[in-house]
Short mmCIF file of C-alpha atoms and ligand atoms in Angstrom, two decimals:
data_model
loop_
_atom_site.label_atom_id
_atom_site.label_comp_id
_atom_site.label_asym_id
_atom_site.label_seq_id
_atom_site.Cartn_x
_atom_site.Cartn_y
_atom_site.Cartn_z
CA UNK A 5 -38.97 16.79 -30.48
CA UNK A 6 -35.49 15.20 -30.60
CA UNK A 7 -34.28 13.13 -28.00
CA UNK A 8 -31.93 15.65 -26.72
CA UNK A 9 -34.50 18.19 -26.42
CA UNK A 10 -36.85 15.73 -24.56
CA UNK A 11 -34.14 15.36 -22.01
CA UNK A 12 -34.25 17.33 -18.47
CA UNK A 13 -32.02 20.32 -19.04
CA UNK A 14 -29.16 21.66 -17.10
CA UNK A 15 -28.40 24.86 -15.43
CA UNK A 16 -24.46 25.28 -15.36
CA UNK A 17 -23.49 28.07 -12.86
CA UNK A 18 -19.81 28.62 -12.37
CA UNK A 19 -17.75 31.13 -10.40
CA UNK A 20 -13.75 31.09 -10.54
CA UNK A 21 -13.52 28.27 -13.30
CA UNK A 22 -13.95 28.44 -16.94
CA UNK A 23 -17.52 26.71 -17.64
CA UNK A 24 -16.62 26.29 -21.58
CA UNK A 25 -15.30 22.61 -21.47
CA UNK A 26 -18.20 21.54 -19.06
CA UNK A 27 -20.84 23.25 -21.16
CA UNK A 28 -19.23 21.32 -24.30
CA UNK A 29 -19.31 18.13 -22.69
CA UNK A 30 -22.63 17.88 -21.30
CA UNK A 31 -24.12 19.49 -24.37
CA UNK A 32 -23.43 16.36 -26.03
CA UNK A 33 -26.32 14.82 -24.65
CA UNK A 34 -28.38 17.47 -22.93
CA UNK A 35 -29.22 21.15 -23.59
CA UNK A 36 -27.18 23.45 -21.20
CA UNK A 37 -28.28 26.82 -20.07
CA UNK A 38 -25.64 28.76 -18.89
CA UNK A 39 -26.51 30.95 -16.01
CA UNK A 40 -27.52 34.06 -15.86
CA UNK A 41 -30.23 32.51 -18.43
CA UNK A 42 -32.44 30.00 -17.21
CA UNK A 43 -34.21 31.93 -14.62
CA UNK A 44 -37.97 30.48 -14.29
CA UNK A 45 -37.22 27.99 -17.05
CA UNK A 46 -39.35 24.83 -15.90
CA UNK A 47 -37.63 22.49 -18.55
CA UNK A 48 -34.67 22.80 -16.41
CA UNK A 49 -34.39 19.77 -13.84
CA UNK A 50 -30.72 19.74 -13.11
CA UNK A 51 -28.16 22.21 -11.78
CA UNK A 52 -24.42 21.64 -12.08
CA UNK A 53 -22.76 24.46 -9.73
CA UNK A 54 -19.38 25.45 -8.68
CA UNK A 55 -19.82 28.55 -6.23
CA UNK A 56 -22.90 29.67 -7.60
CA UNK A 57 -24.78 32.68 -6.99
CA UNK A 58 -27.46 32.30 -4.10
CA UNK A 59 -30.35 33.75 -6.03
CA UNK A 60 -29.88 31.06 -9.15
CA UNK A 61 -31.58 28.02 -7.60
CA UNK A 62 -34.81 29.34 -5.97
CA UNK A 63 -35.87 30.39 -9.46
CA UNK A 64 -36.15 27.19 -11.10
CA UNK A 65 -39.52 25.80 -10.69
CA UNK A 66 -38.74 22.02 -11.69
CA UNK A 67 -35.49 21.32 -10.16
CA UNK A 68 -34.63 17.95 -9.40
CA UNK A 69 -31.14 17.28 -8.53
CA UNK A 70 -28.19 19.83 -7.99
CA UNK A 71 -24.61 18.52 -8.85
CA UNK A 72 -21.53 19.85 -7.13
CA UNK A 73 -18.84 20.66 -9.96
CA UNK A 74 -16.64 18.94 -7.00
CA UNK A 75 -16.14 16.68 -3.84
CA UNK A 76 -16.47 19.27 -1.60
CA UNK A 77 -20.13 20.91 -0.87
CA UNK A 78 -19.41 23.74 1.41
CA UNK A 79 -19.98 26.01 -1.75
CA UNK A 80 -23.06 24.50 -2.10
CA UNK A 81 -24.68 24.24 1.36
CA UNK A 82 -23.68 27.72 2.00
CA UNK A 83 -26.52 28.78 -0.14
CA UNK A 84 -29.31 30.05 2.42
CA UNK A 85 -32.15 29.65 0.16
CA UNK A 86 -30.93 25.97 -1.28
CA UNK A 87 -34.10 24.02 -2.84
CA UNK A 88 -34.82 20.78 -1.12
CA UNK A 89 -33.72 18.65 -3.75
CA UNK A 90 -31.10 16.20 -3.23
CA UNK A 91 -27.46 17.39 -3.79
CA UNK A 92 -24.75 15.29 -5.39
CA UNK A 93 -21.07 15.27 -5.05
CA UNK A 94 -18.03 13.97 -7.00
CA UNK A 95 -16.26 10.86 -5.98
CA UNK A 96 -14.20 9.86 -8.72
CA UNK A 97 -11.13 7.54 -9.41
CA UNK A 98 -9.61 10.56 -11.45
CA UNK A 99 -9.81 12.75 -8.95
CA UNK A 100 -9.07 10.41 -6.02
CA UNK A 101 -6.02 9.53 -7.71
CA UNK A 102 -4.87 13.28 -8.15
CA UNK A 103 -5.11 13.58 -4.28
CA UNK A 104 -3.25 10.51 -3.97
CA UNK A 105 -0.28 11.59 -6.01
CA UNK A 106 -0.39 15.20 -4.04
CA UNK A 107 -0.35 14.17 -0.87
CA UNK A 108 2.23 11.26 -1.33
CA UNK A 109 4.43 13.96 -2.90
CA UNK A 110 3.96 16.44 0.07
CA UNK A 111 4.28 13.58 2.55
CA UNK A 112 7.66 12.31 0.80
CA UNK A 113 8.97 16.04 0.68
CA UNK A 114 8.52 16.32 4.22
CA UNK A 115 9.93 12.69 4.98
CA UNK A 116 12.69 12.78 2.85
CA UNK A 117 13.73 16.52 4.12
CA UNK A 118 12.93 18.42 0.84
CA UNK A 119 13.35 21.45 2.46
CA UNK A 120 16.62 21.10 4.17
CA UNK A 121 17.91 19.54 0.76
CA UNK A 122 16.69 22.51 -1.19
CA UNK A 123 18.55 25.15 1.01
CA UNK A 124 21.79 23.07 1.14
CA UNK A 125 21.40 22.94 -2.96
CA UNK A 126 21.41 26.62 -2.78
CA UNK A 127 24.11 26.84 -0.55
CA UNK A 128 26.25 24.58 -2.21
CA UNK A 129 26.50 22.34 1.08
CA UNK A 130 27.27 18.46 0.47
CA UNK A 131 26.08 16.76 3.71
CA UNK A 132 23.76 13.76 4.22
CA UNK A 133 21.60 14.37 7.16
CA UNK A 134 20.38 11.19 8.82
CA UNK A 135 16.97 9.44 7.30
CA UNK A 136 14.85 7.86 9.49
CA UNK A 137 12.89 4.74 7.65
CA UNK A 138 9.08 5.27 6.69
CA UNK A 139 8.29 2.70 9.07
CA UNK A 140 9.29 4.82 12.03
CA UNK A 141 7.02 8.03 10.73
CA UNK A 142 3.36 8.07 11.73
CA UNK A 143 1.07 9.78 9.23
CA UNK A 144 -2.27 10.96 10.79
CA UNK A 145 -5.16 11.93 8.05
CA UNK A 146 -8.00 13.92 9.42
CA UNK A 147 -10.99 12.79 7.43
CA UNK A 148 -11.05 8.86 6.24
CA UNK A 149 -13.31 9.10 3.59
CA UNK A 150 -13.23 8.95 -0.16
CA UNK A 151 -9.88 10.79 -0.65
CA UNK A 152 -8.77 10.50 3.13
CA UNK A 153 -9.42 6.62 2.59
CA UNK A 154 -7.89 6.27 -0.66
CA UNK A 155 -4.71 8.20 0.62
CA UNK A 156 -4.19 6.08 3.72
CA UNK A 157 -3.82 3.14 1.68
CA UNK A 158 -1.24 4.59 -0.74
CA UNK A 159 0.78 5.67 2.10
CA UNK A 160 0.50 2.42 3.98
CA UNK A 161 1.58 0.51 0.77
CA UNK A 162 5.05 3.23 1.07
CA UNK A 163 5.78 1.85 4.63
CA UNK A 164 4.02 4.50 6.74
CA UNK A 165 2.34 3.93 9.88
CA UNK A 166 -1.15 5.13 9.22
CA UNK A 167 -3.78 6.95 11.95
CA UNK A 168 -6.93 8.03 10.69
CA UNK A 169 -9.70 10.32 12.45
CA UNK A 170 -13.25 10.65 11.46
CA UNK A 171 -16.37 11.48 12.67
CA UNK A 172 -17.75 8.18 13.44
CA UNK A 173 -16.18 4.99 14.33
CA UNK A 174 -14.59 3.27 11.34
CA UNK A 175 -12.14 0.18 10.72
CA UNK A 176 -10.28 0.11 8.14
CA UNK A 177 -7.33 -2.52 6.99
CA UNK A 178 -3.90 -1.49 8.35
CA UNK A 179 -5.09 1.77 9.83
CA UNK A 180 -4.92 2.62 13.66
CA UNK A 181 -8.67 4.53 13.59
CA UNK A 182 -9.88 7.25 16.03
CA UNK A 183 -12.80 9.11 15.72
CA UNK A 184 -14.99 11.93 17.47
CA UNK A 185 -13.77 14.59 19.90
CA UNK A 186 -12.70 11.87 22.67
CA UNK A 187 -10.57 10.31 19.79
CA UNK A 188 -8.83 13.62 18.87
CA UNK A 189 -6.00 13.89 21.18
CA UNK A 190 -4.70 10.38 21.11
CA UNK A 191 -4.93 10.41 17.34
CA UNK A 192 -2.71 13.92 17.21
CA UNK A 193 -0.46 12.61 19.80
CA UNK A 194 0.48 9.46 17.63
CA UNK A 195 1.13 11.94 14.52
CA UNK A 196 4.38 13.15 12.83
CA UNK A 197 2.81 14.19 9.54
CA UNK A 198 -0.71 15.73 9.94
CA UNK A 199 -3.00 15.25 6.67
CA UNK A 200 -6.00 17.13 6.28
CA UNK A 201 -8.90 15.71 4.26
CA UNK A 202 -11.67 16.96 6.26
CA UNK A 203 -15.12 18.80 4.64
CA UNK A 204 -15.49 22.27 5.87
CA UNK A 205 -18.75 22.17 7.91
CA UNK A 206 -19.74 24.10 11.08
CA UNK A 207 -17.99 21.18 12.91
CA UNK A 208 -14.93 21.31 11.19
CA UNK A 209 -14.46 25.09 10.94
CA UNK A 210 -11.10 26.29 12.01
CA UNK A 211 -10.28 23.13 13.58
CA UNK A 212 -6.54 23.41 12.57
CA UNK A 213 -5.55 25.56 15.51
CA UNK A 214 -2.80 26.20 17.70
CA UNK A 215 -4.22 23.75 20.21
CA UNK A 216 -4.46 20.76 17.35
CA UNK A 217 -0.61 21.31 16.18
CA UNK A 218 0.51 21.61 19.78
CA UNK A 219 -0.79 18.40 20.21
CA UNK A 220 1.01 16.53 17.55
CA UNK A 221 3.85 14.24 18.31
CA UNK A 222 7.29 16.17 19.27
CA UNK A 223 9.66 13.38 19.72
CA UNK A 224 9.29 11.76 16.44
CA UNK A 225 11.92 10.86 14.31
CA UNK A 226 11.36 13.90 11.83
CA UNK A 227 12.33 16.22 14.91
CA UNK A 228 9.22 18.23 14.53
CA UNK A 229 5.63 17.89 13.38
CA UNK A 230 4.33 18.50 9.44
CA UNK A 231 1.02 19.77 8.35
CA UNK A 232 -0.44 19.19 5.11
CA UNK A 233 -3.90 20.78 4.46
CA UNK A 234 -5.86 19.73 0.99
CA UNK A 235 -9.28 19.69 2.49
CA UNK A 236 -10.44 23.27 2.84
CA UNK A 237 -8.68 26.42 3.86
CA UNK A 238 -11.25 27.62 6.03
CA UNK A 239 -10.36 24.65 8.43
CA UNK A 240 -7.01 26.36 9.14
CA UNK A 241 -6.35 29.20 11.44
CA UNK A 242 -3.40 30.92 9.58
CA UNK A 243 -2.21 32.90 11.85
CA UNK A 244 -2.13 29.95 14.45
CA UNK A 245 0.01 28.02 11.68
CA UNK A 246 2.57 30.86 11.62
CA UNK A 247 2.78 31.28 15.52
CA UNK A 248 3.60 27.25 15.43
CA UNK A 249 6.08 27.35 12.61
CA UNK A 250 8.13 30.38 14.13
CA UNK A 251 8.05 29.14 17.77
CA UNK A 252 9.22 25.62 16.45
CA UNK A 253 5.42 23.85 17.58
CA UNK A 254 5.52 23.05 14.01
CA UNK A 255 8.21 21.94 11.81
CA UNK A 256 7.01 22.39 8.03
CA UNK A 257 3.31 22.92 6.27
CA UNK A 258 2.21 22.31 2.81
CA UNK A 259 -0.97 24.10 2.17
CA UNK A 260 -3.06 23.79 -0.98
CA UNK A 261 -5.98 25.38 0.45
CA UNK A 262 -6.60 29.26 2.39
CA UNK A 263 -8.80 30.92 4.33
CA UNK A 264 -9.25 33.35 1.12
CA UNK A 265 -8.52 32.15 -2.30
CA UNK A 266 -6.58 33.58 -4.01
CA UNK A 267 -3.96 33.87 -1.32
CA UNK A 268 -3.34 37.49 -0.91
CA UNK A 269 -0.02 38.38 -2.07
CA UNK A 270 0.75 40.14 1.42
CA UNK A 271 0.20 37.04 3.03
CA UNK A 272 3.65 35.94 4.81
CA UNK A 273 2.79 32.27 3.67
CA UNK A 274 3.97 32.87 0.43
CA UNK A 275 7.83 33.54 1.67
CA UNK A 276 8.03 31.57 4.80
CA UNK A 277 11.09 29.38 4.65
CA UNK A 278 9.07 26.33 5.89
CA UNK A 279 6.05 26.36 3.94
CA UNK A 280 4.95 25.02 0.65
CA UNK A 281 2.19 26.57 -1.19
CA UNK A 282 0.04 25.18 -4.18
CA UNK A 283 -2.78 27.21 -5.32
CA UNK A 284 -5.97 24.51 -4.65
CA UNK A 285 -4.48 22.43 -7.22
CA UNK A 286 -4.06 18.94 -5.56
CA UNK A 287 -7.10 17.43 -7.06
CA UNK A 288 -8.95 20.05 -10.07
CA UNK A 289 -12.02 18.48 -11.16
CA UNK A 290 -11.37 17.34 -14.83
CA UNK A 291 -14.55 17.72 -16.82
CA UNK A 292 -13.42 15.16 -19.41
CA UNK A 293 -13.55 12.40 -16.57
CA UNK A 294 -16.15 13.77 -14.53
CA UNK A 295 -18.93 15.13 -16.98
CA UNK A 296 -19.89 11.20 -17.96
CA UNK A 297 -20.33 10.35 -13.98
CA UNK A 298 -22.69 13.45 -14.04
CA UNK A 299 -24.75 12.29 -17.27
CA UNK A 300 -24.66 8.67 -16.06
CA UNK A 301 -26.51 9.63 -12.70
CA UNK A 302 -29.25 11.76 -14.35
CA UNK A 303 -30.06 9.08 -16.61
CA UNK A 304 -30.35 6.37 -13.73
CA UNK A 305 -32.37 9.03 -11.61
CA UNK A 306 -34.67 9.02 -14.58
CA UNK A 307 -34.55 5.09 -14.79
CA UNK A 308 -35.80 5.58 -11.41
CA UNK A 309 -32.29 3.81 -9.61
CA UNK A 310 -31.05 5.08 -6.31
CA UNK A 311 -28.56 8.23 -6.37
CA UNK A 312 -25.27 7.76 -5.40
CA UNK A 313 -22.94 10.18 -3.33
CA UNK A 314 -25.80 12.02 -2.04
CA UNK A 315 -24.74 14.58 0.43
CA UNK A 316 -26.24 14.30 4.19
CA UNK A 317 -27.41 18.10 4.55
CA UNK A 318 -27.48 17.63 8.33
CA UNK A 319 -24.10 16.55 8.56
CA UNK A 320 -23.03 18.90 6.33
CA UNK A 321 -20.75 16.71 3.76
P1 NDP B 24 -15.79 12.59 2.27
O1 NDP B 24 -17.34 12.95 2.64
O2 NDP B 24 -15.86 11.17 1.55
O3 NDP B 24 -15.23 12.13 3.59
C1 NDP B 24 -15.12 13.11 4.88
C2 NDP B 24 -14.36 12.54 5.94
O4 NDP B 24 -14.08 13.37 7.26
C3 NDP B 24 -15.17 11.29 6.57
O5 NDP B 24 -14.38 10.47 7.30
C4 NDP B 24 -15.98 12.19 7.92
O6 NDP B 24 -16.28 11.10 8.99
C5 NDP B 24 -14.62 13.15 8.19
N1 NDP B 24 -15.38 14.20 8.96
C6 NDP B 24 -16.60 14.78 8.82
N2 NDP B 24 -16.87 15.83 9.66
C7 NDP B 24 -15.74 15.38 10.62
C8 NDP B 24 -15.95 15.89 12.20
N3 NDP B 24 -16.67 16.70 12.33
N4 NDP B 24 -15.02 15.15 12.83
C9 NDP B 24 -14.20 14.27 12.43
N5 NDP B 24 -14.23 13.67 11.27
C10 NDP B 24 -15.07 14.28 10.28
O7 NDP B 24 -15.14 13.56 1.66
P2 NDP B 24 -13.82 12.98 0.69
O8 NDP B 24 -12.81 12.34 0.99
O9 NDP B 24 -14.42 13.02 -0.81
O10 NDP B 24 -13.22 14.95 0.57
C11 NDP B 24 -12.98 15.58 1.63
C12 NDP B 24 -12.98 16.76 1.27
O11 NDP B 24 -11.26 16.93 0.34
C13 NDP B 24 -13.88 17.67 0.54
O12 NDP B 24 -14.87 17.96 1.17
C14 NDP B 24 -13.07 19.08 0.11
O13 NDP B 24 -13.07 19.99 0.73
C15 NDP B 24 -11.65 18.49 -0.11
N6 NDP B 24 -11.27 18.50 -1.54
C16 NDP B 24 -10.01 19.29 -1.82
C17 NDP B 24 -9.78 19.27 -3.00
C18 NDP B 24 -8.44 20.14 -3.46
O14 NDP B 24 -8.28 20.29 -4.55
N7 NDP B 24 -7.61 20.50 -2.43
C19 NDP B 24 -10.04 18.65 -4.00
C20 NDP B 24 -11.30 17.53 -3.63
C21 NDP B 24 -11.60 17.67 -2.49
P3 NDP B 24 -17.08 9.78 8.57
O15 NDP B 24 -16.05 8.77 7.95
O16 NDP B 24 -17.40 9.37 10.14
O17 NDP B 24 -18.13 10.33 7.72
C1 OXD B 25 -13.34 19.79 -4.66
C2 OXD B 25 -12.09 21.00 -4.75
O1 OXD B 25 -13.77 20.08 -3.50
O2 OXD B 25 -11.81 20.91 -6.06
O3 OXD B 25 -13.56 19.17 -5.56
O4 OXD B 25 -11.62 21.52 -4.07
#
């Protein structure tokens, strides 16, 4: 038996993204079985999944680890028959860098009045509106984890004031931190641009609703609060966002994620003049960068080393 054949095999179960590149790269070191093959196969020890079919994992008698092919794990934990083995999520420099770029781009567009300038250009209007400095603007980040924490530091370096909200108390250099239920209102009231980088869990589902948008700072330098959601679509109530935009509670929104994806062609979000839509593209999982991390984790596990980035199933992320 050659070295590759002796190693634990990987089941790749992927919906809504092309598995080919993942398969090619993983296959350089281990045998990969593409679902629907693999049921009852005792040589499969690992599963690498994105929106897998719920029936699949329970049928693997020797499954040892489950890898999410993304940072979020709501798609894994929603499996009612999820086997009781560690679930590993992605934390990677490359993914974090993409998210820093996306959020910085959207924050700067709201801050530097991109929506207004695009309208002015369309109408051939030559007018310079007042521009507040970044130091007068507060960006509030919901979720201060691997992504939210890195985004906070990048925006801090640009001169924005940064507020951060998390589940547990956190200290972070240069960030005004808030946590839990009691920290939410003071966090929102001190925020001009709200950035959502939370995981989707039972505690966070639907959290970005009208009552949250209503509590954002109304008399800030941008003349109205802005929303950026790059976490998960089901964190937000889209009807509440539209209501808040239309009654002036919210000035503008950049949305990368939606309650239902792909976004319905009939959704008014597509054409709303104060909404910027991207198709869940803020920080896509790139197999070239991520497969080596997965393979290294498998090797470390086989050497008996501690696992990294293990999901806390009770917390849901
Ligand atoms: P982490 O698990 O590292 O961080 C999650 C953060 O959210 C933590 O600060 C955590 O608090 C906080 N949090 C969780 N639950 C609550 C709660 N109930 N109340 C307040 N704060 C809470 O996740 P990442 O930063 O790696 O990723 C965040 C999310 O981004 C992913 O789950 C995924 O859904 C999304 N994502 C989106 C992408 C895209 O392309 N649009 C790409 C990649 C990820 P605490 O610090 O106390 O634990
Ligand atoms: C992720 C995502 O969770 O792409 O990584 O949304």
